[in-house]
Amino acid sequence: MNVLSPDTALGLDPSRSLFINGTFEPSASSATFATIDPSTERVLGRVARGDTADIDRAVTAAKRAVRGDWLRITPAQRGRLLYMLADVLVARKQELARIETLDVGKPLKESLGDVDGVVATLRYNAGAADKLEGSTIPLGREVIDFTLLEPIGVTAHIVPWNYPLGMLARSVAPALAAGCTAVIKPAEQSPLSALLFAQCCDEAGIPPGVVNVVTGYGEEAGAALVSHSDVAGVTFTGSVETGRLVYQNAARGLKPAVLELGGKNPLIVFPDADLERAVADIVDGAFGNSGQVCSSSSRLLLHRDIHDEFLDRLTQAAGRLTIGPGLDDRDLGPLVSAEQYQRVTGYLDHGRREGARVRLGGGRPPDLPQGYFVAPTILDKVEPAHIVAREEIFGPVAIALSFTTEVEATALANGLGYGLVAGVYTRDIGRALRLAQDIEAGSVWINGWFLGGQQAPTGGVKNSGVGRERGLPGLMNYLRIKNIGIRL
Ligand code: NAD
């Protein structure tokens, strides 16, 4: 029996969907779980429900590889294998994107863009593999002292459902480039593309055990992975709540953890800004991937002088967005799951009860009775204390607040426990740079949204996370410094 419906053609037996030591294997318990197509609410396929015993097999394979095949080849050869992997992904791009779209619901064009991002990430890190250099330390003529950068060992990668491939590659690519091996735990809502990624690793010639994938539930497979004594480091992307648990678990084993968590990101618009550009960026930043984006521009802080006119323009532009099943490739797809649909519509009900005005959308589009669809929604008449203004909704919902002074805008921007990204739209460069310094966030974008790429570090402050990914700092998560001193 195929793990998937025929059109997805992954061709796996559900009882053998754990990728361990280069082969697809059954879970020790033989248990499986369903993954759902959010556009139709139908079962897309079943995959193995890995647990502690399976994690142990995967970590053991990764440990063998990190001391064996992966250690024996040169960094340049590692880089070449990552380039090969990127090429395999390019060749299988349509297949990868289709699976991602079926599993997550996102429009096909977004999934194709995600695969492009993964390829770029692999190539960036492939190029860095043989450029990770230590340093020499001047201790005088009697001692030569230098550092080696060593791979930390077996690394755990716990991935969310909103960008399954993208988030996986963001941490796995630098880990492999640094000489580490990886055990990946995909999100239970969207496990399929990780299995295809595993097939691609095999096809590219990545040695067995270097990349392992254990599908399963967070509290079973995920928790077991973080706690495993042979896991040297953890990279987790997901919610603040789970991030805290993961951090506690990692701390018990005294292992480093990178946590990429949620956000409620302020986008501040001053009257002198290029309003057309700001509108276009919000349409993309708040409603792309149906707002299921950690760095979505979900909290609009609009100067009082332009508040009404700006919201009129934004409402018009967002009102033109189309919505439908992922494979129909409209502007928005469904939300990922029934749970996520309940969560987002629950927030909308709460917002209405608190007195928010629905300028656009507000729930399920009437022509889409099936699937987890929520229309692009804009709420105004919201107070900073309202729940919808304070909590991450993680759906296609933008809320608008107004301000009058720069000081007030900064206070609003910094007024929550989150600190992932923020945006400032103004032609006054002095003001932009003052705010960039004063805003508590891992990234501040000026007159643009979703800036940066695989070269630019990303991460949160406050509850939005610990550590940085991407760029050269992202590679350091997988390296430790050894100091060597020689008396002459
Ligand atoms: P989640 O925390 O529910 O799950 C994330 C992953 O953790 C899943 O693979 C899940 O199975 C696993 N997990 C759950 N319990 C676990 C446990 N006890 N031990 C180990 N692993 C466990 O998050 P989600 O709902 O999948 O993702 C949405 C959240 O992710 C949002 O808050 C979003 O902002 C955040 N996110 C952040 C970034 C970033 O870069 N900062 C990127 C994407 C998503």
CSV table of C-alpha atoms and ligand atoms in Angstrom, one decimal, residues 157-163 167 170 185-189 216-226 236-243 245-246 249 259-263 292-295 340 343 392 394 418 420 458-460 464-465 469, ligand 1:
chain,number,residue,atom,x,y,z
A,157,HIS,CA,16.1,19.3,14.3
A,158,ILE,CA,12.5,19.8,15.4
A,159,VAL,CA,10.5,21.4,12.7
A,160,PRO,CA,7.1,23.2,12.5
A,161,TRP,CA,4.4,22.8,9.9
A,162,ASN,CA,4.3,26.2,8.3
A,163,TYR,CA,7.5,25.9,6.2
A,167,MET,CA,12.7,25.3,8.4
A,170,ARG,CA,17.6,26.3,7.6
A,185,LYS,CA,11.5,15.3,13.6
A,186,PRO,CA,9.0,16.9,11.2
A,187,ALA,CA,5.7,18.3,12.5
A,188,GLU,CA,2.9,15.8,12.7
A,189,GLN,CA,0.7,18.0,10.5
A,216,GLY,CA,5.9,11.1,15.0
A,217,TYR,CA,4.3,13.3,17.7
A,218,GLY,CA,6.1,16.0,19.5
A,219,GLU,CA,5.5,14.7,23.0
A,220,GLU,CA,6.7,11.2,22.0
A,221,ALA,CA,9.4,11.4,19.2
A,222,GLY,CA,10.2,15.1,19.7
A,223,ALA,CA,10.7,14.9,23.5
A,224,ALA,CA,12.7,11.6,23.2
A,225,LEU,CA,15.0,13.2,20.6
A,226,VAL,CA,15.7,16.3,22.7
A,236,PHE,CA,13.8,23.9,17.6
A,237,THR,CA,11.4,26.0,15.6
A,238,GLY,CA,7.9,26.3,16.9
A,239,SER,CA,5.7,27.9,19.5
A,240,VAL,CA,6.8,29.7,22.6
A,241,GLU,CA,5.0,27.2,24.8
A,242,THR,CA,6.8,24.1,23.3
A,243,GLY,CA,10.0,26.0,23.1
A,245,LEU,CA,9.6,22.6,27.3
A,246,VAL,CA,12.3,21.9,24.8
A,249,ASN,CA,14.7,19.2,28.4
A,259,LEU,CA,15.0,28.3,19.7
A,260,GLU,CA,13.1,30.1,16.9
A,261,LEU,CA,9.7,30.9,18.3
A,262,GLY,CA,6.7,33.1,17.6
A,263,GLY,CA,6.1,36.7,17.0
A,292,GLN,CA,1.0,31.3,9.2
A,293,VAL,CA,4.4,32.9,9.3
A,294,CYS,CA,6.4,33.7,12.4
A,295,SER,CA,7.6,37.0,10.9
A,340,GLN,CA,-5.5,25.9,13.5
A,343,ARG,CA,-7.7,28.7,16.9
A,392,GLU,CA,0.1,35.5,17.9
A,394,PHE,CA,-1.0,32.7,13.2
A,418,TYR,CA,7.6,39.0,21.7
A,420,LEU,CA,11.0,38.6,16.5
A,458,THR,CA,17.6,35.7,12.0
A,459,GLY,CA,16.2,35.0,15.5
A,460,GLY,CA,14.3,36.5,18.3
A,464,SER,CA,10.7,35.0,20.4
A,465,GLY,CA,13.7,32.9,20.8
A,469,GLU,CA,20.1,30.9,12.5
B,1,NAD,P1,4.7,23.6,17.9
B,1,NAD,O1,5.5,24.2,19.0
B,1,NAD,O2,3.3,23.1,18.2
B,1,NAD,O3,5.4,22.4,17.2
B,1,NAD,C1,6.7,22.5,16.7
B,1,NAD,C2,7.4,21.2,16.6
B,1,NAD,O4,7.6,20.8,18.0
B,1,NAD,C3,6.6,20.1,16.0
B,1,NAD,O5,7.4,19.2,15.2
B,1,NAD,C4,6.1,19.3,17.2
B,1,NAD,O6,5.8,17.9,17.0
B,1,NAD,C5,7.3,19.5,18.2
B,1,NAD,N1,7.0,19.3,19.6
B,1,NAD,C6,5.8,19.4,20.2
B,1,NAD,N2,5.9,19.1,21.5
B,1,NAD,C7,7.2,18.8,21.7
B,1,NAD,C8,8.0,18.4,22.8
B,1,NAD,N3,7.4,18.2,24.1
B,1,NAD,N4,9.3,18.1,22.7
B,1,NAD,C9,9.9,18.2,21.5
B,1,NAD,N5,9.2,18.6,20.4
B,1,NAD,C10,7.9,18.9,20.5
B,1,NAD,O7,4.6,24.7,16.8
B,1,NAD,P2,3.8,24.8,15.5
B,1,NAD,O8,2.4,25.0,15.8
B,1,NAD,O9,4.2,23.6,14.6
B,1,NAD,O10,4.4,26.0,14.7
B,1,NAD,C11,3.9,27.3,14.9
B,1,NAD,C12,4.7,28.2,15.7
B,1,NAD,O11,6.1,28.2,15.2
B,1,NAD,C13,4.3,29.6,15.7
B,1,NAD,O12,4.4,30.1,17.0
B,1,NAD,C14,5.4,30.3,14.9
B,1,NAD,O13,5.6,31.6,15.1
B,1,NAD,C15,6.6,29.5,15.2
B,1,NAD,N6,7.6,29.6,14.1
B,1,NAD,C16,8.7,30.3,14.4
B,1,NAD,C17,9.7,30.5,13.4
B,1,NAD,C18,10.9,31.4,13.6
B,1,NAD,O14,11.8,31.3,12.8
B,1,NAD,N7,11.0,32.1,14.7
B,1,NAD,C19,9.5,29.9,12.1
B,1,NAD,C20,8.4,29.2,11.9
B,1,NAD,C21,7.4,29.0,12.9
